[in-house]
Amino acid sequence: MRKGAFHFILGLFCCVACKPEYSNHCNPKENALKERVNFKVGVAVDHDLLGFDLAYEELVQSQFNSLSPENAMKASYIHPASDQFDWYLADRLVNFAENHGMRFHGHTLIWHQQLPEWIENFAGDREQWRALLEQHIKTIVNRYKGRVAAWDVVNEAFVEDGSLRNSIWYQHLGASYIRLAFEYAHEADPDALLFYNDYNLAQNPLKRKAVIRYLEEMKLAGVPIDGIGCQFHINIHFPEVSDLNKCMEEVCQAGFKLHISELDIALNPFSRSMPQPKEADLKRQADRYLAVFKAFDRQPNLLKYGITMWGLSDADSWIPSYFNREDYPLLFDGNYQAKAAYCKLIESL
Ligand code: XIL
């Protein structure tokens, strides 16, 4: 075969089979998302990857300057028995953040999910539940005092109609558990910023308004609450960018610090078969990521706590396993290569 023909065939083969070669303008090895913006960009990390996968760690620390534990600080992991705390996983993540000069965002103290069995089955009276709540919060916050910058103190306490969720905490302590949780966290570390965190706040104005009103009243009554985490598990179709904007604006207008705390933009909300992402969807996803970053950047500087991605790559996103579908919601693909969304942010921010 002539040399020219050989190269032509090799070229054709590479177009189809080789990993995409990203030009330097968006090659993560030559760029850093965290340097493109004047606020913190974070990522929720998987404790099974951080510490075990060097490429994962390299990408985490080169692109982000804030870190959230995806699971390691949830009650089932960190407080497995009433008289036993297991710090191993959380310590590793906090140490990693410290060693790389990253802010650490604690997630999450009080939630109705991922509870250990001993809490699910706890048979105490109201006073014993209060004591449990206090011990849980104070022990954890105290251990990381001065090292964890902020906590999601209460997660997902509201339901879609704007009323309080009938969670295990609510059942045993009534609405007062929310106030108590913030007070105990503040007593343990007066310097930590304290957040309320929830989902569907952009999608559902009824829920958003109820949450903001409730937290405003608590704040007026002197409860130490600094900010609101809007999770932003969104997709390429829904909600409208104008609703994302509205959500951010209303949180800031109420004087709360704003955290886009769990950002991912799914491609496949209707659970179709999707062995590969479509080009057009990846472009739409890129536009949506840019819209979120730009809208966030327009908020008052003092209230911009940051944007946190809920996972690093499509291979470690919670969405495919949790919702049992193929999906590609994050900035990097399963080989830690930049997707169109990452390139768009690097090019346009
Ligand atoms: C998810 C984790 O990503 C999964 O690994 C875990 O199995 C379930 O929880 N809202 C939250 C996060 O506040 O803690 C959840 O994280 C996603 C929804």
PDB file of C-alpha atoms in Angstrom, residues 78-329:
ATOM      1  CA  ILE A  78     -20.556   8.987  59.939  1.00  0.00           C
ATOM      2  CA  HIS A  79     -22.766   7.933  62.872  1.00  0.00           C
ATOM      3  CA  PRO A  80     -23.318   4.176  62.430  1.00  0.00           C
ATOM      4  CA  ALA A  81     -24.241   3.459  66.069  1.00  0.00           C
ATOM      5  CA  SER A  82     -25.605   5.703  68.813  1.00  0.00           C
ATOM      6  CA  ASP A  83     -22.302   5.811  70.664  1.00  0.00           C
ATOM      7  CA  GLN A  84     -20.056   5.479  67.628  1.00  0.00           C
ATOM      8  CA  PHE A  85     -18.867   7.969  65.032  1.00  0.00           C
ATOM      9  CA  ASP A  86     -16.816   6.796  62.079  1.00  0.00           C
ATOM     10  CA  TRP A  87     -14.555   9.590  60.887  1.00  0.00           C
ATOM     11  CA  TYR A  88     -12.432   7.624  58.473  1.00  0.00           C
ATOM     12  CA  LEU A  89     -14.067   8.639  55.180  1.00  0.00           C
ATOM     13  CA  ALA A  90     -14.877  12.213  56.116  1.00  0.00           C
ATOM     14  CA  ASP A  91     -11.382  12.810  57.519  1.00  0.00           C
ATOM     15  CA  ARG A  92      -9.835  11.665  54.257  1.00  0.00           C
ATOM     16  CA  LEU A  93     -11.916  14.117  52.252  1.00  0.00           C
ATOM     17  CA  VAL A  94     -11.369  17.034  54.627  1.00  0.00           C
ATOM     18  CA  ASN A  95      -7.609  16.338  54.608  1.00  0.00           C
ATOM     19  CA  PHE A  96      -7.585  16.242  50.822  1.00  0.00           C
ATOM     20  CA  ALA A  97      -9.344  19.600  50.624  1.00  0.00           C
ATOM     21  CA  GLU A  98      -6.954  21.101  53.128  1.00  0.00           C
ATOM     22  CA  ASN A  99      -3.876  19.757  51.360  1.00  0.00           C
ATOM     23  CA  HIS A 100      -5.044  21.305  48.109  1.00  0.00           C
ATOM     24  CA  GLY A 101      -6.241  24.624  49.470  1.00  0.00           C
ATOM     25  CA  MET A 102      -9.891  23.885  48.754  1.00  0.00           C
ATOM     26  CA  ARG A 103     -12.881  25.073  50.775  1.00  0.00           C
ATOM     27  CA  PHE A 104     -14.842  22.239  52.404  1.00  0.00           C
ATOM     28  CA  HIS A 105     -18.632  22.272  52.380  1.00  0.00           C
ATOM     29  CA  GLY A 106     -20.189  19.859  54.903  1.00  0.00           C
ATOM     30  CA  HIS A 107     -23.167  17.868  53.616  1.00  0.00           C
ATOM     31  CA  THR A 108     -25.449  17.086  55.397  1.00  0.00           C
ATOM     32  CA  LEU A 109     -26.294  17.122  59.116  1.00  0.00           C
ATOM     33  CA  ILE A 110     -30.053  16.527  59.274  1.00  0.00           C
ATOM     34  CA  TRP A 111     -31.877  14.696  56.488  1.00  0.00           C
ATOM     35  CA  HIS A 112     -34.590  12.057  56.305  1.00  0.00           C
ATOM     36  CA  GLN A 113     -32.561   9.794  54.015  1.00  0.00           C
ATOM     37  CA  GLN A 114     -29.409   7.706  54.419  1.00  0.00           C
ATOM     38  CA  LEU A 115     -30.048   7.324  58.128  1.00  0.00           C
ATOM     39  CA  PRO A 116     -28.500   4.438  60.056  1.00  0.00           C
ATOM     40  CA  GLU A 117     -30.901   1.777  61.286  1.00  0.00           C
ATOM     41  CA  TRP A 118     -30.413   2.780  64.894  1.00  0.00           C
ATOM     42  CA  ILE A 119     -31.894   6.225  64.174  1.00  0.00           C
ATOM     43  CA  GLU A 120     -34.702   4.790  62.006  1.00  0.00           C
ATOM     44  CA  ASN A 121     -35.587   2.500  64.916  1.00  0.00           C
ATOM     45  CA  PHE A 122     -34.881   4.879  67.783  1.00  0.00           C
ATOM     46  CA  ALA A 123     -37.678   4.572  70.329  1.00  0.00           C
ATOM     47  CA  GLY A 124     -36.988   7.595  72.508  1.00  0.00           C
ATOM     48  CA  ASP A 125     -39.428  10.237  73.722  1.00  0.00           C
ATOM     49  CA  ARG A 126     -39.309  13.851  72.586  1.00  0.00           C
ATOM     50  CA  GLU A 127     -36.497  14.793  74.962  1.00  0.00           C
ATOM     51  CA  GLN A 128     -34.421  11.805  73.866  1.00  0.00           C
ATOM     52  CA  TRP A 129     -34.891  12.724  70.196  1.00  0.00           C
ATOM     53  CA  ARG A 130     -33.832  16.289  70.969  1.00  0.00           C
ATOM     54  CA  ALA A 131     -30.735  14.961  72.729  1.00  0.00           C
ATOM     55  CA  LEU A 132     -29.969  12.686  69.787  1.00  0.00           C
ATOM     56  CA  LEU A 133     -30.239  15.620  67.351  1.00  0.00           C
ATOM     57  CA  GLU A 134     -27.989  17.733  69.555  1.00  0.00           C
ATOM     58  CA  GLN A 135     -25.362  15.055  70.037  1.00  0.00           C
ATOM     59  CA  HIS A 136     -25.313  14.185  66.314  1.00  0.00           C
ATOM     60  CA  ILE A 137     -24.874  17.770  65.171  1.00  0.00           C
ATOM     61  CA  LYS A 138     -22.525  19.002  67.851  1.00  0.00           C
ATOM     62  CA  THR A 139     -20.176  16.007  67.701  1.00  0.00           C
ATOM     63  CA  ILE A 140     -19.742  16.296  63.935  1.00  0.00           C
ATOM     64  CA  VAL A 141     -19.510  20.085  63.704  1.00  0.00           C
ATOM     65  CA  ASN A 142     -17.141  20.194  66.643  1.00  0.00           C
ATOM     66  CA  ARG A 143     -14.774  17.647  65.104  1.00  0.00           C
ATOM     67  CA  TYR A 144     -14.348  19.763  61.970  1.00  0.00           C
ATOM     68  CA  LYS A 145     -14.534  23.147  63.647  1.00  0.00           C
ATOM     69  CA  GLY A 146     -12.416  25.646  61.743  1.00  0.00           C
ATOM     70  CA  ARG A 147     -11.850  23.176  58.884  1.00  0.00           C
ATOM     71  CA  VAL A 148     -15.328  22.907  57.393  1.00  0.00           C
ATOM     72  CA  ALA A 149     -16.326  26.355  56.140  1.00  0.00           C
ATOM     73  CA  ALA A 150     -20.051  25.721  55.924  1.00  0.00           C
ATOM     74  CA  TRP A 151     -22.688  23.091  56.606  1.00  0.00           C
ATOM     75  CA  ASP A 152     -25.892  21.987  54.969  1.00  0.00           C
ATOM     76  CA  VAL A 153     -27.609  21.868  58.343  1.00  0.00           C
ATOM     77  CA  VAL A 154     -31.038  20.735  57.221  1.00  0.00           C
ATOM     78  CA  ASN A 155     -31.684  19.043  53.889  1.00  0.00           C
ATOM     79  CA  GLU A 156     -35.017  18.684  52.075  1.00  0.00           C
ATOM     80  CA  ALA A 157     -37.381  19.545  54.935  1.00  0.00           C
ATOM     81  CA  PHE A 158     -40.159  20.742  52.610  1.00  0.00           C
ATOM     82  CA  VAL A 159     -42.428  18.909  50.179  1.00  0.00           C
ATOM     83  CA  GLU A 160     -43.751  20.123  46.865  1.00  0.00           C
ATOM     84  CA  ASP A 161     -46.888  21.871  48.174  1.00  0.00           C
ATOM     85  CA  GLY A 162     -44.719  24.069  50.398  1.00  0.00           C
ATOM     86  CA  SER A 163     -45.525  22.329  53.660  1.00  0.00           C
ATOM     87  CA  LEU A 164     -43.039  20.685  55.982  1.00  0.00           C
ATOM     88  CA  ARG A 165     -42.148  17.092  55.212  1.00  0.00           C
ATOM     89  CA  ASN A 166     -43.489  14.567  57.662  1.00  0.00           C
ATOM     90  CA  SER A 167     -39.963  13.232  58.205  1.00  0.00           C
ATOM     91  CA  ILE A 168     -38.736  11.182  61.117  1.00  0.00           C
ATOM     92  CA  TRP A 169     -37.384  14.406  62.666  1.00  0.00           C
ATOM     93  CA  TYR A 170     -40.685  16.196  62.204  1.00  0.00           C
ATOM     94  CA  GLN A 171     -42.625  13.273  63.645  1.00  0.00           C
ATOM     95  CA  HIS A 172     -40.618  13.303  66.850  1.00  0.00           C
ATOM     96  CA  LEU A 173     -39.760  16.972  67.299  1.00  0.00           C
ATOM     97  CA  GLY A 174     -42.290  18.889  65.222  1.00  0.00           C
ATOM     98  CA  ALA A 175     -41.158  21.929  63.232  1.00  0.00           C
ATOM     99  CA  SER A 176     -38.805  22.895  66.052  1.00  0.00           C
ATOM    100  CA  TYR A 177     -36.143  20.472  64.810  1.00  0.00           C
ATOM    101  CA  ILE A 178     -35.165  22.941  62.088  1.00  0.00           C
ATOM    102  CA  ARG A 179     -34.514  25.792  64.476  1.00  0.00           C
ATOM    103  CA  LEU A 180     -32.757  23.485  66.949  1.00  0.00           C
ATOM    104  CA  ALA A 181     -30.506  22.087  64.233  1.00  0.00           C
ATOM    105  CA  PHE A 182     -29.262  25.534  63.235  1.00  0.00           C
ATOM    106  CA  GLU A 183     -28.780  26.585  66.843  1.00  0.00           C
ATOM    107  CA  TYR A 184     -26.793  23.472  67.755  1.00  0.00           C
ATOM    108  CA  ALA A 185     -24.581  23.788  64.671  1.00  0.00           C
ATOM    109  CA  HIS A 186     -23.931  27.432  65.489  1.00  0.00           C
ATOM    110  CA  GLU A 187     -23.092  26.658  69.113  1.00  0.00           C
ATOM    111  CA  ALA A 188     -20.566  24.062  67.978  1.00  0.00           C
ATOM    112  CA  ASP A 189     -18.863  26.330  65.417  1.00  0.00           C
ATOM    113  CA  PRO A 190     -19.951  29.980  65.493  1.00  0.00           C
ATOM    114  CA  ASP A 191     -17.741  30.734  62.469  1.00  0.00           C
ATOM    115  CA  ALA A 192     -19.210  28.150  60.107  1.00  0.00           C
ATOM    116  CA  LEU A 193     -21.762  29.332  57.553  1.00  0.00           C
ATOM    117  CA  LEU A 194     -25.053  27.501  57.915  1.00  0.00           C
ATOM    118  CA  PHE A 195     -27.233  26.528  54.950  1.00  0.00           C
ATOM    119  CA  TYR A 196     -30.663  25.116  54.315  1.00  0.00           C
ATOM    120  CA  ASN A 197     -30.553  22.887  51.205  1.00  0.00           C
ATOM    121  CA  ASP A 198     -33.378  21.634  48.959  1.00  0.00           C
ATOM    122  CA  TYR A 199     -34.382  20.513  45.442  1.00  0.00           C
ATOM    123  CA  ASN A 200     -36.939  21.746  42.909  1.00  0.00           C
ATOM    124  CA  LEU A 201     -36.651  25.308  44.169  1.00  0.00           C
ATOM    125  CA  ALA A 202     -36.292  26.643  40.614  1.00  0.00           C
ATOM    126  CA  GLN A 203     -38.859  24.235  39.158  1.00  0.00           C
ATOM    127  CA  ASN A 204     -41.523  24.829  41.789  1.00  0.00           C
ATOM    128  CA  PRO A 205     -42.203  28.462  42.801  1.00  0.00           C
ATOM    129  CA  LEU A 206     -44.756  27.368  45.409  1.00  0.00           C
ATOM    130  CA  LYS A 207     -42.121  25.373  47.267  1.00  0.00           C
ATOM    131  CA  ARG A 208     -39.450  28.031  46.754  1.00  0.00           C
ATOM    132  CA  LYS A 209     -41.595  30.821  48.146  1.00  0.00           C
ATOM    133  CA  ALA A 210     -42.633  28.734  51.134  1.00  0.00           C
ATOM    134  CA  VAL A 211     -39.010  27.816  51.905  1.00  0.00           C
ATOM    135  CA  ILE A 212     -37.766  31.391  51.581  1.00  0.00           C
ATOM    136  CA  ARG A 213     -40.613  32.790  53.691  1.00  0.00           C
ATOM    137  CA  TYR A 214     -40.065  30.192  56.398  1.00  0.00           C
ATOM    138  CA  LEU A 215     -36.318  30.797  56.547  1.00  0.00           C
ATOM    139  CA  GLU A 216     -36.749  34.575  56.491  1.00  0.00           C
ATOM    140  CA  GLU A 217     -39.025  34.358  59.507  1.00  0.00           C
ATOM    141  CA  MET A 218     -36.584  32.106  61.328  1.00  0.00           C
ATOM    142  CA  LYS A 219     -33.762  34.507  60.574  1.00  0.00           C
ATOM    143  CA  LEU A 220     -35.800  37.446  61.831  1.00  0.00           C
ATOM    144  CA  ALA A 221     -36.416  35.516  65.026  1.00  0.00           C
ATOM    145  CA  GLY A 222     -32.647  35.243  65.470  1.00  0.00           C
ATOM    146  CA  VAL A 223     -31.948  31.734  64.182  1.00  0.00           C
ATOM    147  CA  PRO A 224     -28.403  31.591  62.754  1.00  0.00           C
ATOM    148  CA  ILE A 225     -28.996  30.813  59.101  1.00  0.00           C
ATOM    149  CA  ASP A 226     -26.733  32.212  56.410  1.00  0.00           C
ATOM    150  CA  GLY A 227     -27.736  30.748  53.125  1.00  0.00           C
ATOM    151  CA  ILE A 228     -29.846  28.574  50.902  1.00  0.00           C
ATOM    152  CA  GLY A 229     -28.576  25.723  48.787  1.00  0.00           C
ATOM    153  CA  CYS A 230     -30.567  25.273  45.601  1.00  0.00           C
ATOM    154  CA  GLN A 231     -29.651  21.805  44.445  1.00  0.00           C
ATOM    155  CA  PHE A 232     -30.313  22.337  40.708  1.00  0.00           C
ATOM    156  CA  HIS A 233     -30.715  18.748  39.590  1.00  0.00           C
ATOM    157  CA  ILE A 234     -32.092  19.945  36.289  1.00  0.00           C
ATOM    158  CA  ASN A 235     -32.204  18.677  32.722  1.00  0.00           C
ATOM    159  CA  ILE A 236     -31.738  20.049  29.201  1.00  0.00           C
ATOM    160  CA  HIS A 237     -35.491  20.674  28.795  1.00  0.00           C
ATOM    161  CA  PHE A 238     -36.670  21.895  32.137  1.00  0.00           C
ATOM    162  CA  PRO A 239     -36.946  24.322  33.870  1.00  0.00           C
ATOM    163  CA  GLU A 240     -36.710  27.464  31.736  1.00  0.00           C
ATOM    164  CA  VAL A 241     -33.592  29.571  32.220  1.00  0.00           C
ATOM    165  CA  SER A 242     -35.894  32.367  33.402  1.00  0.00           C
ATOM    166  CA  ASP A 243     -37.015  30.138  36.297  1.00  0.00           C
ATOM    167  CA  LEU A 244     -33.402  29.389  37.216  1.00  0.00           C
ATOM    168  CA  ASN A 245     -32.791  33.137  37.251  1.00  0.00           C
ATOM    169  CA  LYS A 246     -35.853  33.826  39.338  1.00  0.00           C
ATOM    170  CA  CYS A 247     -34.801  31.263  41.909  1.00  0.00           C
ATOM    171  CA  MET A 248     -31.347  32.788  42.304  1.00  0.00           C
ATOM    172  CA  GLU A 249     -32.725  36.315  42.466  1.00  0.00           C
ATOM    173  CA  GLU A 250     -35.362  35.543  45.079  1.00  0.00           C
ATOM    174  CA  VAL A 251     -32.850  33.815  47.344  1.00  0.00           C
ATOM    175  CA  CYS A 252     -30.512  36.804  47.105  1.00  0.00           C
ATOM    176  CA  GLN A 253     -33.277  39.381  47.445  1.00  0.00           C
ATOM    177  CA  ALA A 254     -34.202  37.741  50.732  1.00  0.00           C
ATOM    178  CA  GLY A 255     -30.597  38.347  51.820  1.00  0.00           C
ATOM    179  CA  PHE A 256     -29.438  34.718  51.879  1.00  0.00           C
ATOM    180  CA  LYS A 257     -26.138  33.543  50.511  1.00  0.00           C
ATOM    181  CA  LEU A 258     -26.721  31.466  47.405  1.00  0.00           C
ATOM    182  CA  HIS A 259     -25.237  28.036  46.811  1.00  0.00           C
ATOM    183  CA  ILE A 260     -26.051  26.130  43.650  1.00  0.00           C
ATOM    184  CA  SER A 261     -25.247  23.086  45.662  1.00  0.00           C
ATOM    185  CA  GLU A 262     -25.766  19.988  43.518  1.00  0.00           C
ATOM    186  CA  LEU A 263     -25.650  21.022  39.891  1.00  0.00           C
ATOM    187  CA  ASP A 264     -26.132  18.475  37.136  1.00  0.00           C
ATOM    188  CA  ILE A 265     -27.961  18.800  33.823  1.00  0.00           C
ATOM    189  CA  ALA A 266     -29.423  15.503  32.684  1.00  0.00           C
ATOM    190  CA  LEU A 267     -29.921  14.627  29.015  1.00  0.00           C
ATOM    191  CA  ASN A 268     -32.385  11.800  29.445  1.00  0.00           C
ATOM    192  CA  PRO A 269     -35.135  12.734  31.923  1.00  0.00           C
ATOM    193  CA  PHE A 270     -37.659  10.541  30.105  1.00  0.00           C
ATOM    194  CA  SER A 271     -35.502   7.431  30.577  1.00  0.00           C
ATOM    195  CA  ARG A 272     -35.203   6.478  26.910  1.00  0.00           C
ATOM    196  CA  SER A 273     -32.560   4.097  25.676  1.00  0.00           C
ATOM    197  CA  MET A 274     -29.448   6.273  25.230  1.00  0.00           C
ATOM    198  CA  PRO A 275     -26.263   4.245  24.808  1.00  0.00           C
ATOM    199  CA  GLN A 276     -24.532   7.392  23.495  1.00  0.00           C
ATOM    200  CA  PRO A 277     -25.301  11.064  24.113  1.00  0.00           C
ATOM    201  CA  LYS A 278     -26.500  12.947  21.016  1.00  0.00           C
ATOM    202  CA  GLU A 279     -24.433  15.882  19.709  1.00  0.00           C
ATOM    203  CA  ALA A 280     -27.417  18.230  19.770  1.00  0.00           C
ATOM    204  CA  ASP A 281     -28.207  17.349  23.385  1.00  0.00           C
ATOM    205  CA  LEU A 282     -24.598  17.903  24.429  1.00  0.00           C
ATOM    206  CA  LYS A 283     -24.743  21.352  22.819  1.00  0.00           C
ATOM    207  CA  ARG A 284     -27.947  22.188  24.612  1.00  0.00           C
ATOM    208  CA  GLN A 285     -26.409  20.982  27.846  1.00  0.00           C
ATOM    209  CA  ALA A 286     -23.396  23.241  27.239  1.00  0.00           C
ATOM    210  CA  ASP A 287     -25.660  26.265  26.688  1.00  0.00           C
ATOM    211  CA  ARG A 288     -27.575  25.497  29.874  1.00  0.00           C
ATOM    212  CA  TYR A 289     -24.414  25.162  31.943  1.00  0.00           C
ATOM    213  CA  LEU A 290     -23.237  28.519  30.665  1.00  0.00           C
ATOM    214  CA  ALA A 291     -26.631  30.082  31.416  1.00  0.00           C
ATOM    215  CA  VAL A 292     -26.482  28.838  35.029  1.00  0.00           C
ATOM    216  CA  PHE A 293     -22.938  30.135  35.546  1.00  0.00           C
ATOM    217  CA  LYS A 294     -23.771  33.512  34.000  1.00  0.00           C
ATOM    218  CA  ALA A 295     -26.971  33.963  35.980  1.00  0.00           C
ATOM    219  CA  PHE A 296     -25.135  33.065  39.178  1.00  0.00           C
ATOM    220  CA  ASP A 297     -22.369  35.518  38.378  1.00  0.00           C
ATOM    221  CA  ARG A 298     -24.924  38.341  38.091  1.00  0.00           C
ATOM    222  CA  GLN A 299     -25.918  37.987  41.757  1.00  0.00           C
ATOM    223  CA  PRO A 300     -24.456  40.319  44.401  1.00  0.00           C
ATOM    224  CA  ASN A 301     -20.830  39.408  45.137  1.00  0.00           C
ATOM    225  CA  LEU A 302     -21.348  39.085  48.884  1.00  0.00           C
ATOM    226  CA  LEU A 303     -24.096  36.524  48.399  1.00  0.00           C
ATOM    227  CA  LYS A 304     -22.288  34.325  45.864  1.00  0.00           C
ATOM    228  CA  TYR A 305     -21.219  31.338  47.944  1.00  0.00           C
ATOM    229  CA  GLY A 306     -20.545  29.177  44.893  1.00  0.00           C
ATOM    230  CA  ILE A 307     -21.633  26.552  42.417  1.00  0.00           C
ATOM    231  CA  THR A 308     -21.011  22.888  43.231  1.00  0.00           C
ATOM    232  CA  MET A 309     -21.194  20.110  40.635  1.00  0.00           C
ATOM    233  CA  TRP A 310     -22.855  16.930  41.915  1.00  0.00           C
ATOM    234  CA  GLY A 311     -20.100  14.614  40.728  1.00  0.00           C
ATOM    235  CA  LEU A 312     -17.033  14.860  38.515  1.00  0.00           C
ATOM    236  CA  SER A 313     -17.711  12.718  35.457  1.00  0.00           C
ATOM    237  CA  ASP A 314     -20.585  10.922  33.785  1.00  0.00           C
ATOM    238  CA  ALA A 315     -19.099   7.668  35.081  1.00  0.00           C
ATOM    239  CA  ASP A 316     -19.533   8.676  38.726  1.00  0.00           C
ATOM    240  CA  SER A 317     -22.775  10.676  38.507  1.00  0.00           C
ATOM    241  CA  TRP A 318     -25.504   9.468  40.872  1.00  0.00           C
ATOM    242  CA  ILE A 319     -28.173   9.803  38.151  1.00  0.00           C
ATOM    243  CA  PRO A 320     -27.711   6.604  36.093  1.00  0.00           C
ATOM    244  CA  SER A 321     -27.709   4.319  39.121  1.00  0.00           C
ATOM    245  CA  TYR A 322     -30.255   6.186  41.242  1.00  0.00           C
ATOM    246  CA  PHE A 323     -32.814   6.602  38.455  1.00  0.00           C
ATOM    247  CA  ASN A 324     -31.816   3.436  36.612  1.00  0.00           C
ATOM    248  CA  ARG A 325     -31.257   5.002  33.197  1.00  0.00           C
ATOM    249  CA  GLU A 326     -28.456   5.984  30.822  1.00  0.00           C
ATOM    250  CA  ASP A 327     -27.508   9.613  31.245  1.00  0.00           C
ATOM    251  CA  TYR A 328     -24.620  12.059  30.831  1.00  0.00           C
ATOM    252  CA  PRO A 329     -25.224  14.997  33.168  1.00  0.00           C
TER     253      PRO A 329
END
